Short mmCIF file of C-alpha atoms and ligand atoms in Angstrom, two decimals:
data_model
loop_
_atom_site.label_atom_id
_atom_site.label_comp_id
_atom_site.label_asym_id
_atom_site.label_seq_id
_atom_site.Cartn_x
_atom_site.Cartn_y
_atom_site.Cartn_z
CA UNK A 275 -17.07 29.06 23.67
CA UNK A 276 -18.63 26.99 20.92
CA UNK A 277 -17.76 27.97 17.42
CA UNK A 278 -20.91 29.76 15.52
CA UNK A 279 -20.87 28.86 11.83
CA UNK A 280 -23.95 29.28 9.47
CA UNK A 281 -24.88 28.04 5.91
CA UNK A 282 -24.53 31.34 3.84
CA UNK A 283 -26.88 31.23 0.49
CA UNK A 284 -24.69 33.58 -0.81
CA UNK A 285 -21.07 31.70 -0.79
CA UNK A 286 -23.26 27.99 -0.49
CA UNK A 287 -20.81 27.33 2.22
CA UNK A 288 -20.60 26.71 5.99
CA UNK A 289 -18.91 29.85 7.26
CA UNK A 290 -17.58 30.69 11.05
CA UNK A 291 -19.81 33.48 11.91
CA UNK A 292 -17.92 36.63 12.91
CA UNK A 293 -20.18 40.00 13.38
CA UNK A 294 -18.79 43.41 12.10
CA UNK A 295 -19.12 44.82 15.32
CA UNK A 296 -18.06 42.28 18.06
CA UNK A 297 -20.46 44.05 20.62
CA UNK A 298 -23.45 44.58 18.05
CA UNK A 299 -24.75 42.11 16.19
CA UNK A 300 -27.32 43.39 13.25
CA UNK A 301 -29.94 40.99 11.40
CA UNK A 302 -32.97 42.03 8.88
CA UNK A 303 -35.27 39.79 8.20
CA UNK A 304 -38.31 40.02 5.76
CA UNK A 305 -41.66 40.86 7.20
CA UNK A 306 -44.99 40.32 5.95
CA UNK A 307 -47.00 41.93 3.22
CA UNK A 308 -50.54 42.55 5.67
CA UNK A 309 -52.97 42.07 3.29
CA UNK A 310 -54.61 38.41 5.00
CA UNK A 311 -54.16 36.30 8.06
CA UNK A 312 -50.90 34.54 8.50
CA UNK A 313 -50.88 30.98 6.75
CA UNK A 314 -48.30 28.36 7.61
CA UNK A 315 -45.18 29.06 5.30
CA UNK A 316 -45.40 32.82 6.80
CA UNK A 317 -44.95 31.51 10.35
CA UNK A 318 -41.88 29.17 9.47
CA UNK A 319 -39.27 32.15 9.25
CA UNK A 320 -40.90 33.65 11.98
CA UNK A 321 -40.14 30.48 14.42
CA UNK A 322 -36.60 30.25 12.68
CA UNK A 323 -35.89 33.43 13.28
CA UNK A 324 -36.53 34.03 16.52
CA UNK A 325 -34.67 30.90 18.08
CA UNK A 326 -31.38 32.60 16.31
CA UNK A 327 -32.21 36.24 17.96
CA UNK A 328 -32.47 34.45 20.90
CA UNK A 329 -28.96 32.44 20.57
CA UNK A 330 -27.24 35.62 19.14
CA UNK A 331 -28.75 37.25 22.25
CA UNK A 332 -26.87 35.04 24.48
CA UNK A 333 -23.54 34.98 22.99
CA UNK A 334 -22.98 39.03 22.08
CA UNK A 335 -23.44 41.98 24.30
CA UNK A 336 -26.40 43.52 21.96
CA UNK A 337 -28.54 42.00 19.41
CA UNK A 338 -30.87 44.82 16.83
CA UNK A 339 -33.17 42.43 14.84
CA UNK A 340 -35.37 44.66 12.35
CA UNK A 341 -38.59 42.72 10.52
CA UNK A 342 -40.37 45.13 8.50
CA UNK A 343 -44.08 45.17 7.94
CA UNK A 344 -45.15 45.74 4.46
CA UNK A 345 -48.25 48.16 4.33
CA UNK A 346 -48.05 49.22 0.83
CA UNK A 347 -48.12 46.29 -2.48
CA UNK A 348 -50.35 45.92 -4.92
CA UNK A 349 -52.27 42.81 -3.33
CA UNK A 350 -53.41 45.24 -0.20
CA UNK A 351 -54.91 47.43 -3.14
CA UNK A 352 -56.47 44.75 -4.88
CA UNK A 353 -57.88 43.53 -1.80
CA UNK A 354 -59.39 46.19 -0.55
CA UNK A 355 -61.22 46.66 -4.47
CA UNK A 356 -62.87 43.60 -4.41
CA UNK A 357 -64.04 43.85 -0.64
CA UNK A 358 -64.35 47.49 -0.23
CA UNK A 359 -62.67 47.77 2.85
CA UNK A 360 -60.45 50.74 3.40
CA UNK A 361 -56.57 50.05 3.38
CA UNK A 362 -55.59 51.47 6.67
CA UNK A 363 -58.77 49.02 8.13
CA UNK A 364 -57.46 45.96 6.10
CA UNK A 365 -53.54 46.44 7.14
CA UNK A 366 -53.99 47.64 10.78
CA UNK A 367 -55.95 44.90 11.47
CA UNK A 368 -54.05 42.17 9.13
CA UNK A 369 -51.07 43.46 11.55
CA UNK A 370 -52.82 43.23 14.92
CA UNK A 371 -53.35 39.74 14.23
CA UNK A 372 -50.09 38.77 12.83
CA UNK A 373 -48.93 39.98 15.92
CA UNK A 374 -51.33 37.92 17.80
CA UNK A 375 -50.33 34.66 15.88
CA UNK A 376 -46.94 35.11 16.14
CA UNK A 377 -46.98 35.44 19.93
CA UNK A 378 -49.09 32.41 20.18
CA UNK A 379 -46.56 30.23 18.79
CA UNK A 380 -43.66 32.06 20.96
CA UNK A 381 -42.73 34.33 19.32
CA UNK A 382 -40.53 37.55 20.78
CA UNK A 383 -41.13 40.89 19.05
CA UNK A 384 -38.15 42.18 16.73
CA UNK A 385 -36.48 45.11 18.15
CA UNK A 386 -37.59 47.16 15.49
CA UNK A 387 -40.90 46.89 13.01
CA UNK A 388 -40.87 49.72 10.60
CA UNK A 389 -43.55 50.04 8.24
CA UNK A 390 -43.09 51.08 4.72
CA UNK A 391 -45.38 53.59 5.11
CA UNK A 392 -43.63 55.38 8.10
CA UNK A 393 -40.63 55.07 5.69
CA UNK A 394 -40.87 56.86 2.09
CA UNK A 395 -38.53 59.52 2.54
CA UNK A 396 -35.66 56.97 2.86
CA UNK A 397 -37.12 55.19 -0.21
CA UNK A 398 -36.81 58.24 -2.23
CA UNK A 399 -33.36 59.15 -0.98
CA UNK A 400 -32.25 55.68 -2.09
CA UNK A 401 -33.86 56.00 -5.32
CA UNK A 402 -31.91 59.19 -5.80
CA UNK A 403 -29.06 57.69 -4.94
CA UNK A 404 -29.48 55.01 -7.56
CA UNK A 405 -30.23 57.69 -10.08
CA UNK A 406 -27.24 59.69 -9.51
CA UNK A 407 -24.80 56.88 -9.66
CA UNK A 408 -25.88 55.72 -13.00
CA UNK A 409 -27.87 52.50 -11.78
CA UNK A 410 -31.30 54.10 -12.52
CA UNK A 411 -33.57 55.58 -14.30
CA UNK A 412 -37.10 57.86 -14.74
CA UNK A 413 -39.39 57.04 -17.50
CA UNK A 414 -43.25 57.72 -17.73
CA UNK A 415 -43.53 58.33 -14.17
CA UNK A 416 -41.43 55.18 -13.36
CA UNK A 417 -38.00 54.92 -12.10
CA UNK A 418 -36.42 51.39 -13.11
CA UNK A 419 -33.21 49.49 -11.51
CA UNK A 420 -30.92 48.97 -14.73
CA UNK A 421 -30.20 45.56 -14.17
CA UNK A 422 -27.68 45.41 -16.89
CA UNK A 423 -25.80 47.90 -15.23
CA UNK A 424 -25.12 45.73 -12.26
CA UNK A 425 -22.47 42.87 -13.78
CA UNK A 426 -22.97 41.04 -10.06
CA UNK A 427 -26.40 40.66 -10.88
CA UNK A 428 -27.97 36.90 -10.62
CA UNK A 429 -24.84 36.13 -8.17
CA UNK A 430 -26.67 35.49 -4.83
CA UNK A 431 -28.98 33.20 -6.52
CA UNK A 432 -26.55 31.66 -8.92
CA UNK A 433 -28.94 32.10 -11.27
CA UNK A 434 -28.49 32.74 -15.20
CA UNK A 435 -29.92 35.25 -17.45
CA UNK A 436 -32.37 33.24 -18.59
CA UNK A 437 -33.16 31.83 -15.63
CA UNK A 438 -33.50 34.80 -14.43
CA UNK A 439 -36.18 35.81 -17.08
CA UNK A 440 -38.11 33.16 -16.05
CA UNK A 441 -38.23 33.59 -12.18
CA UNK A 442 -38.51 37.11 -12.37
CA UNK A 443 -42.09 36.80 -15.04
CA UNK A 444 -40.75 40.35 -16.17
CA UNK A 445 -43.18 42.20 -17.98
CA UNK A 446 -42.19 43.89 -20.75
CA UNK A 447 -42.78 47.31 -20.59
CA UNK A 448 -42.09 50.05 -23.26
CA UNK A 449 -40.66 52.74 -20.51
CA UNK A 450 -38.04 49.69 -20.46
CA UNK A 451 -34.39 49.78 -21.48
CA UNK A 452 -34.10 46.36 -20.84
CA UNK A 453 -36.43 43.40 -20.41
CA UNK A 454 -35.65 42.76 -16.90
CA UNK A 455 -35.05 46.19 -15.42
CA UNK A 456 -37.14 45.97 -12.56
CA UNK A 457 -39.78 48.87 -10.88
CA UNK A 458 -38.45 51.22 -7.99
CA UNK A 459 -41.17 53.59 -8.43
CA UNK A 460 -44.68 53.73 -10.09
CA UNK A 461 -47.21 56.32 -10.95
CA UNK A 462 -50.42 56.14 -8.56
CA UNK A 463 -53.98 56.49 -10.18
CA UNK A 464 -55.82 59.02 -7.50
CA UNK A 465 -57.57 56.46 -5.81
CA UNK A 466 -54.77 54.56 -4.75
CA UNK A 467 -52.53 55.34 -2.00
CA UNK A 468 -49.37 57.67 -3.54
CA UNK A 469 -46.62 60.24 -2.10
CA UNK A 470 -45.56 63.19 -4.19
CA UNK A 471 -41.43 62.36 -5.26
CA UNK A 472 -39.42 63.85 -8.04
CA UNK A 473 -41.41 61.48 -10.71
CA UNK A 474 -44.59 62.53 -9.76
CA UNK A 475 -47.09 60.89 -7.40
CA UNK A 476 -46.96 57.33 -7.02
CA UNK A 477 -45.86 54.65 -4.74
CA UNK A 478 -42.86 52.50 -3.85
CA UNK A 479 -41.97 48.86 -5.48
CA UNK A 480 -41.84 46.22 -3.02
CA UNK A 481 -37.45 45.48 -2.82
CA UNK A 482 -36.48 48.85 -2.91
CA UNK A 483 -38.36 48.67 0.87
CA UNK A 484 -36.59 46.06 2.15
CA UNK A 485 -33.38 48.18 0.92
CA UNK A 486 -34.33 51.29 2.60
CA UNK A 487 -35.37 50.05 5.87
CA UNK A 488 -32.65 47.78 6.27
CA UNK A 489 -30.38 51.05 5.61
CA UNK A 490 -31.90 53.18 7.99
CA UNK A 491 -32.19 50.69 11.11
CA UNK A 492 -29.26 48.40 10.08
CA UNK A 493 -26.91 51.03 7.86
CA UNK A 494 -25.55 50.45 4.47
CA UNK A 495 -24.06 46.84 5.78
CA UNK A 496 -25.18 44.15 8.26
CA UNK A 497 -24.68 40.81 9.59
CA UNK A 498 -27.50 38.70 8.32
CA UNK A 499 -30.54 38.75 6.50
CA UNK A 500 -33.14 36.28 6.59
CA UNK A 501 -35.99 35.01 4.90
CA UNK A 502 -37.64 32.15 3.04
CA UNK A 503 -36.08 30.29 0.09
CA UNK A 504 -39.01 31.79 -2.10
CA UNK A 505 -37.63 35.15 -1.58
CA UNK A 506 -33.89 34.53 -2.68
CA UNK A 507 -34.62 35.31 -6.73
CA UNK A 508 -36.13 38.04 -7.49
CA UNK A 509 -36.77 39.97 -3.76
CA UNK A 510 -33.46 39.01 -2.26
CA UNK A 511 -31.09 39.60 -5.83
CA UNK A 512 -32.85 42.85 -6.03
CA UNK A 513 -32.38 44.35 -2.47
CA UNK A 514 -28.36 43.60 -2.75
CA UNK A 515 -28.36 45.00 -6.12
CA UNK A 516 -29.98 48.40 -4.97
CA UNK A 517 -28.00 48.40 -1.83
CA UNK A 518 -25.05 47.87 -2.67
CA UNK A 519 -25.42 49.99 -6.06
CA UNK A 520 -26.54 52.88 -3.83
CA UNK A 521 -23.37 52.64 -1.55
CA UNK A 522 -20.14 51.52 -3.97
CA UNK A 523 -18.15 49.58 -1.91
CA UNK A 524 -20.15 47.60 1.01
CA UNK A 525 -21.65 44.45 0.47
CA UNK A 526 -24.87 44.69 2.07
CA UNK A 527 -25.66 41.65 3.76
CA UNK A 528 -22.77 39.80 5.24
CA UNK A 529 -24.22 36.34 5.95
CA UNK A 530 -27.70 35.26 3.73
CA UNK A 531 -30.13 32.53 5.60
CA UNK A 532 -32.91 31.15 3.67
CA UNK A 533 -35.33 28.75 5.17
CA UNK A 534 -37.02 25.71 3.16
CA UNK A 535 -40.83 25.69 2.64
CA UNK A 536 -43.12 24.06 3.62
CA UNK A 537 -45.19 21.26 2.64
CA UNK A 538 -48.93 20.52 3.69
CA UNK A 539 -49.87 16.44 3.27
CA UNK A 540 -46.95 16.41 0.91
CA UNK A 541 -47.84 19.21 -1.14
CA UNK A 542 -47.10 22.46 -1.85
CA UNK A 543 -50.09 24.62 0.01
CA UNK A 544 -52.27 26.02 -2.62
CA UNK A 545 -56.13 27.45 -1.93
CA UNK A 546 -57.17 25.30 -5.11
CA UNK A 547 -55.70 22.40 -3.78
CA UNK A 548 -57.84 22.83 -0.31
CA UNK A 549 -54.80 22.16 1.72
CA UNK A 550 -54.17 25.67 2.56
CA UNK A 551 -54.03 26.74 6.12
CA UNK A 552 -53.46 29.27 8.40
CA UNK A 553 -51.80 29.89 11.62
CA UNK A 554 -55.57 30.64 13.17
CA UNK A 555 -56.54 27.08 11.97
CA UNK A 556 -53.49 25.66 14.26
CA UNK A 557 -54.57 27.75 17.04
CA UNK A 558 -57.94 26.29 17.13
CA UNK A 559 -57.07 22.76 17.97
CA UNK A 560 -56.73 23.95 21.72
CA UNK A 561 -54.14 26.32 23.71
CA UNK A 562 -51.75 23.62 23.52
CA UNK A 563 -51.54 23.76 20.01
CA UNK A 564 -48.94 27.26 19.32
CA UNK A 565 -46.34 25.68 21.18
CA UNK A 566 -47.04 22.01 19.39
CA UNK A 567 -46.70 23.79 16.10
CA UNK A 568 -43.98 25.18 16.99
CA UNK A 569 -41.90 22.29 18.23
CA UNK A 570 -43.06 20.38 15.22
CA UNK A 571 -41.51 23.26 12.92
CA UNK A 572 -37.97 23.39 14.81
CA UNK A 573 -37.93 19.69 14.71
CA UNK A 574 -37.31 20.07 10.91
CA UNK A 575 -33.64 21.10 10.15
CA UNK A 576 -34.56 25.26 8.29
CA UNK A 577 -33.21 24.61 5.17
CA UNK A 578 -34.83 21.38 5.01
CA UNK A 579 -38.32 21.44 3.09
CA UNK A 580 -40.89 20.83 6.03
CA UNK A 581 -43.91 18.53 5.51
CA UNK A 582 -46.79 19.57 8.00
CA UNK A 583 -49.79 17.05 8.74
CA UNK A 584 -52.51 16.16 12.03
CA UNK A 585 -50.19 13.55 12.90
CA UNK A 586 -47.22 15.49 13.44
CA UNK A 587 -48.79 18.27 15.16
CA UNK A 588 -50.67 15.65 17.55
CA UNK A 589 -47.19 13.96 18.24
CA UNK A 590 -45.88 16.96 19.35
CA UNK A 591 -48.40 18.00 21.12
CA UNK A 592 -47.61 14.31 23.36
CA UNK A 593 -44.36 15.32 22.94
CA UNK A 594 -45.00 18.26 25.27
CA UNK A 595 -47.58 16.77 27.58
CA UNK A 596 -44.36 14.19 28.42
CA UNK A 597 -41.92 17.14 28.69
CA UNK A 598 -44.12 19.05 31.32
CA UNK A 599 -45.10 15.99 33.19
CA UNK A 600 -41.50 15.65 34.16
CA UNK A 601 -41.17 19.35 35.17
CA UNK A 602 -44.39 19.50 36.91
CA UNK A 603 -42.75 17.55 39.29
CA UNK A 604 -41.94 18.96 42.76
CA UNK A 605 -38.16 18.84 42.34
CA UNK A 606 -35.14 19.94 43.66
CA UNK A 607 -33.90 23.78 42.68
CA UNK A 608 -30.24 23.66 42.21
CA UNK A 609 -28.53 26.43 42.83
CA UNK A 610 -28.20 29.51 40.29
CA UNK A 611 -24.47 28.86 39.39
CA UNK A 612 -24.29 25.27 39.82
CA UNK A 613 -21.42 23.92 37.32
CA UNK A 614 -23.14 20.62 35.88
CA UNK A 615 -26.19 22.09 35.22
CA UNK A 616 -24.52 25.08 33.11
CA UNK A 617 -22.70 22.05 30.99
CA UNK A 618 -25.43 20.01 30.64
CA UNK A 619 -27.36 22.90 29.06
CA UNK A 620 -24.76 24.30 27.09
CA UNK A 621 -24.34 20.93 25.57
CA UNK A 622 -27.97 20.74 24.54
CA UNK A 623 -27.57 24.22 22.57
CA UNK A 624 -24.36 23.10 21.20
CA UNK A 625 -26.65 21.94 17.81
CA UNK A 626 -27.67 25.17 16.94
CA UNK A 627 -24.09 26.73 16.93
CA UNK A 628 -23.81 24.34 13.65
CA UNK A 629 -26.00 26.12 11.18
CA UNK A 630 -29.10 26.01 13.69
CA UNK A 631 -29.68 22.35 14.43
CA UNK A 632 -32.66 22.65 16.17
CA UNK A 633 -33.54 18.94 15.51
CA UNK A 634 -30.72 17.58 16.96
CA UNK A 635 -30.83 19.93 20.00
CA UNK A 636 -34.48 19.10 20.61
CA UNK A 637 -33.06 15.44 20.42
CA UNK A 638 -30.83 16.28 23.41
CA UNK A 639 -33.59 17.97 25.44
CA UNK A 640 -35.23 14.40 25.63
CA UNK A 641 -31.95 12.85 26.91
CA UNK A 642 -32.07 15.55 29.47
CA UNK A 643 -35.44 14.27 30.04
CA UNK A 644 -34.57 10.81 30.54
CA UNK A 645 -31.36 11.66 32.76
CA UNK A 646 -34.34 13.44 35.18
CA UNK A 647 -36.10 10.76 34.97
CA UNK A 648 -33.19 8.32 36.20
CA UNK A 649 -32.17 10.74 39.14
CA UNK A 650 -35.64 11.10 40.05
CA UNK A 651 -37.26 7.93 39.89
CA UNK A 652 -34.42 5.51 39.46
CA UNK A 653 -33.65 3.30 36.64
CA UNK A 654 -30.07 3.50 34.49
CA UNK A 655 -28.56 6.15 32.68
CA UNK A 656 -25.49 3.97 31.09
CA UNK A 657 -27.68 3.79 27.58
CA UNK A 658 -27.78 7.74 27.63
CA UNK A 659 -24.38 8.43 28.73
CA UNK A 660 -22.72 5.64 26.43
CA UNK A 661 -24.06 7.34 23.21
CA UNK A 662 -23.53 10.73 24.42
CA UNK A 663 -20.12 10.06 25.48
CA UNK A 664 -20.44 11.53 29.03
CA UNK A 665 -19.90 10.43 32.26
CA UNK A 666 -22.61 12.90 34.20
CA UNK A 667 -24.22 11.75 37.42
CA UNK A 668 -26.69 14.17 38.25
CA UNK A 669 -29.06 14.42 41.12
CA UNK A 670 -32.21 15.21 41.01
CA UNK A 671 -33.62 18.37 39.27
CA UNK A 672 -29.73 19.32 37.82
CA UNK A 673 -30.88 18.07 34.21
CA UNK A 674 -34.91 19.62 34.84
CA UNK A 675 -32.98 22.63 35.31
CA UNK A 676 -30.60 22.06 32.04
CA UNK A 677 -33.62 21.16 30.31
CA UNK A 678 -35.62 24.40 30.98
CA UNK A 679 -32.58 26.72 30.51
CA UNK A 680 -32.02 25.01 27.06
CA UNK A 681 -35.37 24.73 25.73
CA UNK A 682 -36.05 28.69 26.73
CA UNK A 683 -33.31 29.47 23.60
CA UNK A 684 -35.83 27.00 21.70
CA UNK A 685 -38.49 29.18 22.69
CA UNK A 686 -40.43 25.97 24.38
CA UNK A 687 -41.77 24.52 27.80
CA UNK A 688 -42.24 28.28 29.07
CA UNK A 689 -45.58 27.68 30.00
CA UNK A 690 -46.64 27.13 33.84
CA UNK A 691 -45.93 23.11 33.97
CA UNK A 692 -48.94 22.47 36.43
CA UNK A 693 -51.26 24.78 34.27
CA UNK A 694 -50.30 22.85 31.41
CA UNK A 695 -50.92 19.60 32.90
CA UNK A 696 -54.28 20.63 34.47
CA UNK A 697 -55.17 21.16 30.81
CA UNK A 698 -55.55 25.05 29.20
CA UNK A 699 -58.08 23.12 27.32
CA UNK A 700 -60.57 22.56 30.36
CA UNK A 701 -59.81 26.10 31.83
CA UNK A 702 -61.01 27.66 28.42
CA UNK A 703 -63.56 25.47 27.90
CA UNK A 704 -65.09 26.47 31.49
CA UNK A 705 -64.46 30.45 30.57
CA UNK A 706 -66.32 29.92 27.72
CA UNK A 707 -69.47 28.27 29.38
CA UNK A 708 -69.29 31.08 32.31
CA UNK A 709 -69.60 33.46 29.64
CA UNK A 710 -72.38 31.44 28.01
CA UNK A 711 -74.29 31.79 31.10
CA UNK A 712 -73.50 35.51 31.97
CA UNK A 713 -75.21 36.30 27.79
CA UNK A 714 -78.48 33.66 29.45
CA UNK A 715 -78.92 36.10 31.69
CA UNK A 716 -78.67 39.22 30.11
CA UNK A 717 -81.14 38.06 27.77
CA UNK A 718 -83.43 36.82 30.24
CA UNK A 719 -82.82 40.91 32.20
CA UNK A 720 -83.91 41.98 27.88
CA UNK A 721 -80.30 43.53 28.17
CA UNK A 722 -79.33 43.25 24.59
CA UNK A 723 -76.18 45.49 24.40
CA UNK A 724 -74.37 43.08 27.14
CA UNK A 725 -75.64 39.77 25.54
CA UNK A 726 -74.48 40.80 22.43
CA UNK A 727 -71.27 41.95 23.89
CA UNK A 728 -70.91 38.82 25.06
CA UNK A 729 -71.48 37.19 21.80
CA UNK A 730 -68.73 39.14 19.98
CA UNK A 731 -66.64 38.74 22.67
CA UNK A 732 -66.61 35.20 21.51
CA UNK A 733 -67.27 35.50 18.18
CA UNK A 734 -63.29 36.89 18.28
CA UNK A 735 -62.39 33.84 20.03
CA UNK A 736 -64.01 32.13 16.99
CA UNK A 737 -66.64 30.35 19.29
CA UNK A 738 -69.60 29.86 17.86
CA UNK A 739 -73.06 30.53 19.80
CA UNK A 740 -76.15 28.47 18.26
CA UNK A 741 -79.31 29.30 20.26
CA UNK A 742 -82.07 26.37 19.80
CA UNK A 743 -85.27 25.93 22.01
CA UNK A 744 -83.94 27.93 25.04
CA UNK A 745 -80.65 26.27 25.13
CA UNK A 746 -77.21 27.77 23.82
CA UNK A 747 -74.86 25.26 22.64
CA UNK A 748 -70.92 26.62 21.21
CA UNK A 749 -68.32 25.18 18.42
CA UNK A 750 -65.40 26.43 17.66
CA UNK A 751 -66.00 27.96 14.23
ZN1 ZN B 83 -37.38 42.01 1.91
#
């Protein structure tokens, strides 16, 4: 089988991938902080992730992928001050449509979601544990991580003191021993939320839940962790610290994998630059447009900073309208075990056994695409097979058949190929004037609660209902 060998952040090498437990394979990846709708540097290690659960899935016997959901920070309070929503309202629904985002751009659930909520007893316990070996402290109602007390501290980023300083914008604090001890635990004021502990009633800082979930889904050591390259200093330096300073001995996270960020129009997304979007935004270009965004992301190597613009998101949206024109064909079904079509599509995943090369195996999908074409509608392969170095003849619907098996790891072309072609577009957009119609004649019948069902039924499509002189007219809002 094809060697697996990932970039680890923590080593900066290219290391051959071998799980603790050859039958278990164990990955924790950071979740969100629901506090606002998903923007488009949330969804990238959402994407990234998911195409390696799904290769892990296929190579070892059992996969447990754990993605927390962070229901407790200091931005969900702050948020719900200045709007006066509650924070249960503001993080159940922030999560419901994370979760709806993330399964529009194909996106499988993890295994396990804890929330950090569901999960302050293990957050104390660690704490105590911290305490008790001498890497902690209680002062004012806090407890602090002594960084100095950790000599391994600023390794995983490769990062020096000073450095350090400077990432970290450490407050300084005069419950402090040292200027960049950082918070496990902090008093609550009454009206926030808090959870009575052994320093009083207060609330949990954001690493130290990463640490304890990880520990009570994963254990005290795992196979990978995951998360974006903004996390690595200080989130990522402080989880190993308090893991592995809670349980002398392990090491935590075995393999680190950071992905790059990404880039709107060439610059870094930022609300004050007005080039800040979210996932929702994306979504509204059409139905076609989760899957589009998410073949543009995976055609971006992860560690590679990602630029997103219109362009590339119409390209691949063409991209996709050529892939399931070929597979909306009436082909051929080989048969379930046939040989050549097992190689071929091994071959195409063969990329992301090197550090995740999703470009290159998306790369290979269209060769598979143009071998179809050849078997199907004639024309010559030797181009193809000369730069791929194979000698494959394949008749017609073996490499449709490769294509779809391979591009299922991807996460892509798992839509209904004939629905696709017909266009989602047209089906919505005739839904959407049905429903217009059905809220016409409610009115007309002065039934109010059903017309204004109707209208909030659509309003959470974000369609937009303008009534002028008798007539309704929609946008997409
Ligand atoms: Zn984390």
């Amino acid at each position: 089988m094809t060697e697996l060998a990932f970039h680890n952040s923590a080593t900066r090498r290219r290391e051959i991938f071998v799980p603790i437990d050859a039958e278990h394979v164990r990955l924790y990846v950071c979740g969100p902080t629901v506090y606002d709708l998903a923007h488009l540097g949330n969804a990238r290690p959402v994407v990234v992730f998911d195409v390696l659960t799904r290769l892990l899935r296929r190579r070892f016997p059992r996969v447990t992928y754990v993605r927390n959901i962070t229901d407790v920070d200091d931005k969900i309070n702050a948020r719900s001050q200045e709007s006066g929503e509650p924070i249960g309202a503001i993080t159940a629904r922030t999560t419901a449509d994370f979760h709806r985002d993330m399964t529009a751009l194909g996106c499988l659930p993890p295994d396990e979601e804890p929330r950090a909520t569901d999960n302050i007893a293990p957050m104390i316990a660690l704490i105590e544990k911290l305490i008790a070996n001498g890497h902690a402290y209680a002062a004012e109602g806090h407890v602090l991580f002594s960084v100095p007390s950790f000599p391994d501290y600023g390794k995983l980023s490769g990062r020096t003191p000073d450095e350090m300083m400077a990432g970290a914008r450490v407050d300084v604090a005069p419950y402090k021993r040292d200027p960049g001890d950082f918070v496990l635990w902090k008093p609550s004021e009454a009206d926030l939320p808090g959870w009575d502990s052994p320093w009083g009633r207060g609330r949990p800082g954001w690493h130290i839940e990463c640490s304890a979930m990880s520990w009570r889904y994963l254990g005290p050591e795992f196979d990978i962790h995951g998360g974006g390259h903004d996390l690595l200093f200080p989130h990522h330096e402080n989880e190993l610290a308090q893991s592995v300073c809670a349980f002398p001995g392990s090491r935590f996270a075995r393999t680190w994998l950071h992905n790059g960020m990404l880039l709107v129009n060439g610059e870094k997304m930022s609300k004050s630059l007005g080039n800040f979007m979210t996932v929702r935004d994306i979504l509204a270009h059409g139905p076609w447009a989760g899957e589009a965004f998410r073949l543009l992301l995976l055609k971006t190597h992860y560690r590679a900073a990602l630029d997103y613009t219109a362009e590339r998101l119409e390209e691949a949206h063409t991209e996709l309208n050529d892939f399931y024109a070929l597979l909306a064909r009436d082909l051929p079904q080989p048969e379930a075990d046939d040989a050549l079509v097992a190689e071929m599509a091994e071959w195409a995943l063969e990329p992301l056994h090197d550090d995740l090369n999703t470009a290159l195996a998306i790369a290979r999908l269209r060769d598979l695409r143009t071998l179809e074409n050849v078997a199907t509608v004639g024309g010559s392969a030797t181009a193809v097979l000369g730069r791929i170095g194979k000698s494959w003849e394949p008749e017609s619907g073996q490499a449709a058949a490769a294509l779809r098996q391979a591009a299922d790891v991807l996460g892509l072309l798992a839509s209904d190929p004939q629905a696709w072609r017909q266009g989602g577009e047209a089906d919505e957009n005739a839904e959407i004037e049905a429903a217009i119609t059905a809220r016409l004649e409610a009115r007309k019948a002065k039934n109010w609660a059903e017309a204004d069902r109707i209208r909030a039924e659509l309003s959470a499509k974000g369609i937009v209902l303008e009534d002028t002189a008798g007539a309704t007219t929609w946008r997409r809002g």
